[in-house]
Coordinates of C-alpha atoms in Angstrom, one line a residue:
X1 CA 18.4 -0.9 9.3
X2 CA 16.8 -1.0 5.6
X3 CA 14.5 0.9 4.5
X4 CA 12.1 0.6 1.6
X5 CA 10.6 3.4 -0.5
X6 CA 6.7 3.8 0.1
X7 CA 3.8 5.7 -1.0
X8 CA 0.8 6.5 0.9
X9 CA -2.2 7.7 -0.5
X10 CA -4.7 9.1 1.7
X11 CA -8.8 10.4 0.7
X12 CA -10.2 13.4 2.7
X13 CA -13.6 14.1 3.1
X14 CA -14.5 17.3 0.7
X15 CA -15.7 19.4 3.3
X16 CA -12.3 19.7 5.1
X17 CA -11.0 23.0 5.7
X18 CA -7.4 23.8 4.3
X19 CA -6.1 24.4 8.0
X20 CA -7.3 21.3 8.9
X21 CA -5.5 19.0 5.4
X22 CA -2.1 21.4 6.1
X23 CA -2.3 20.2 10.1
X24 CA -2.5 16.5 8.9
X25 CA 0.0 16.8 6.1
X26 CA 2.1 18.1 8.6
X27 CA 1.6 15.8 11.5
X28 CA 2.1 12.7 8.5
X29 CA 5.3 14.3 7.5
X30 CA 6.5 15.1 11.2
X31 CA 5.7 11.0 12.0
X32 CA 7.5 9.9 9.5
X33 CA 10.9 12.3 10.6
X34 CA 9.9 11.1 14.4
X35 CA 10.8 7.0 13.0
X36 CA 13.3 7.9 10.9
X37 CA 12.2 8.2 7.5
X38 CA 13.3 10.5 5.1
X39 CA 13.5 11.9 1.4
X40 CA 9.3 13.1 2.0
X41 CA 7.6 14.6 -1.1
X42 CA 3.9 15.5 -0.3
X43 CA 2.0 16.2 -3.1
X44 CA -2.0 17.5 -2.7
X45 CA -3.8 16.0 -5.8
X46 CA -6.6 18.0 -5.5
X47 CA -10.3 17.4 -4.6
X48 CA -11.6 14.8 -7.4
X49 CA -14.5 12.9 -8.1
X50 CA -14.7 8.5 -7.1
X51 CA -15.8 6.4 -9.3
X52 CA -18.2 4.7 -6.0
X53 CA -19.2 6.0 -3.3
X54 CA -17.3 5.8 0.2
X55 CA -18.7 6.4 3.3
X56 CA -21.8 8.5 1.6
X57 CA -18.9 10.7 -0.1
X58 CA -18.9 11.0 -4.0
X59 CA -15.7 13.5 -4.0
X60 CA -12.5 13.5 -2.1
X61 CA -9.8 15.2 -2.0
X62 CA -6.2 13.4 -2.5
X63 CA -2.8 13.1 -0.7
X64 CA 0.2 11.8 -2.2
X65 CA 3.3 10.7 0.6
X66 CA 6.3 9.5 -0.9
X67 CA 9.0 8.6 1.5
X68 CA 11.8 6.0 2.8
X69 CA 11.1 4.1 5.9
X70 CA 11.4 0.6 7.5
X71 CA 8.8 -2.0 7.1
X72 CA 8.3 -1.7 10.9
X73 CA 6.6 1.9 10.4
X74 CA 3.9 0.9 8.0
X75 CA 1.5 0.2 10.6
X76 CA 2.4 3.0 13.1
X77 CA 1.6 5.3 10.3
X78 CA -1.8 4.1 8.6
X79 CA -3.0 3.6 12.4
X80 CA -2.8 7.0 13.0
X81 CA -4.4 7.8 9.5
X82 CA -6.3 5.2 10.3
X83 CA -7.7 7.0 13.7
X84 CA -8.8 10.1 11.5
X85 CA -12.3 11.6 11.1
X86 CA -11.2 13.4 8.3
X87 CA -9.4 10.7 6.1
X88 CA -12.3 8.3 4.0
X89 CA -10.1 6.2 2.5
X90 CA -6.1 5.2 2.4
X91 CA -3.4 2.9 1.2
X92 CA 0.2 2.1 1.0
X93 CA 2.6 0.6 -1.5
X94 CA 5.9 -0.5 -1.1
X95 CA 7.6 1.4 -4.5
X96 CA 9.8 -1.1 -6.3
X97 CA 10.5 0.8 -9.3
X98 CA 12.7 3.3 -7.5
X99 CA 16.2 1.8 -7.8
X100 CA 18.7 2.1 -5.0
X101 CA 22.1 4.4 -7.0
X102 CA 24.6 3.0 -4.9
X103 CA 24.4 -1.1 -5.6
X104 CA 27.3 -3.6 -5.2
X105 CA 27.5 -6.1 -7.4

């Protein structure tokens, strides 16, 4: 199986408590382990202000997932972020500027 290299970035609403961001940063990371993935980097950008409203939000706090995956997983994962009260707002890139080390030519 191939996998691909993919960032996620997720918006929380700005009242959410920190148990509450560390419980879905852990339950991301732990579904992306479950399908296989690997190499996970989380990164919490911090609470910061849009540039538009969202959902009657004006701030938001950000999550960065970078990680390696199949194509297959994409839409398990941003279902389940998807199903979240807490998350406003997220999206996912495939990462094509991260070069594989080990290429045969």
């Amino acid at each position: 199986m191939y996998f691909n290299n993919y960032e996620t970035i997720y918006i929380l609403k700005p009242d959410i408590t920190e148990e509450e961001n560390l419980s879905l940063m852990n339950q991301y990371k732990s579904l992306i382990k479950k399908y296989s993935g690997y190499d996970i980097l989380v990164q919490h950008k911090g609470r910061r202000h849009l540039n538009y409203n969202i959902k009657s939000y004006y701030d938001g706090i950000y999550v960065q997932i970078n990680y390696k995956a199949s194509s297959s997983f994409i839409k398990i994962l941003e279902k389940t972020i998807g199903l979240s009260e807490h998350v406003i707002r997220y999206l996912t890139i495939r990462d094509n500027q991260i070069k594989e080390t080990n290429i045969n030519i």
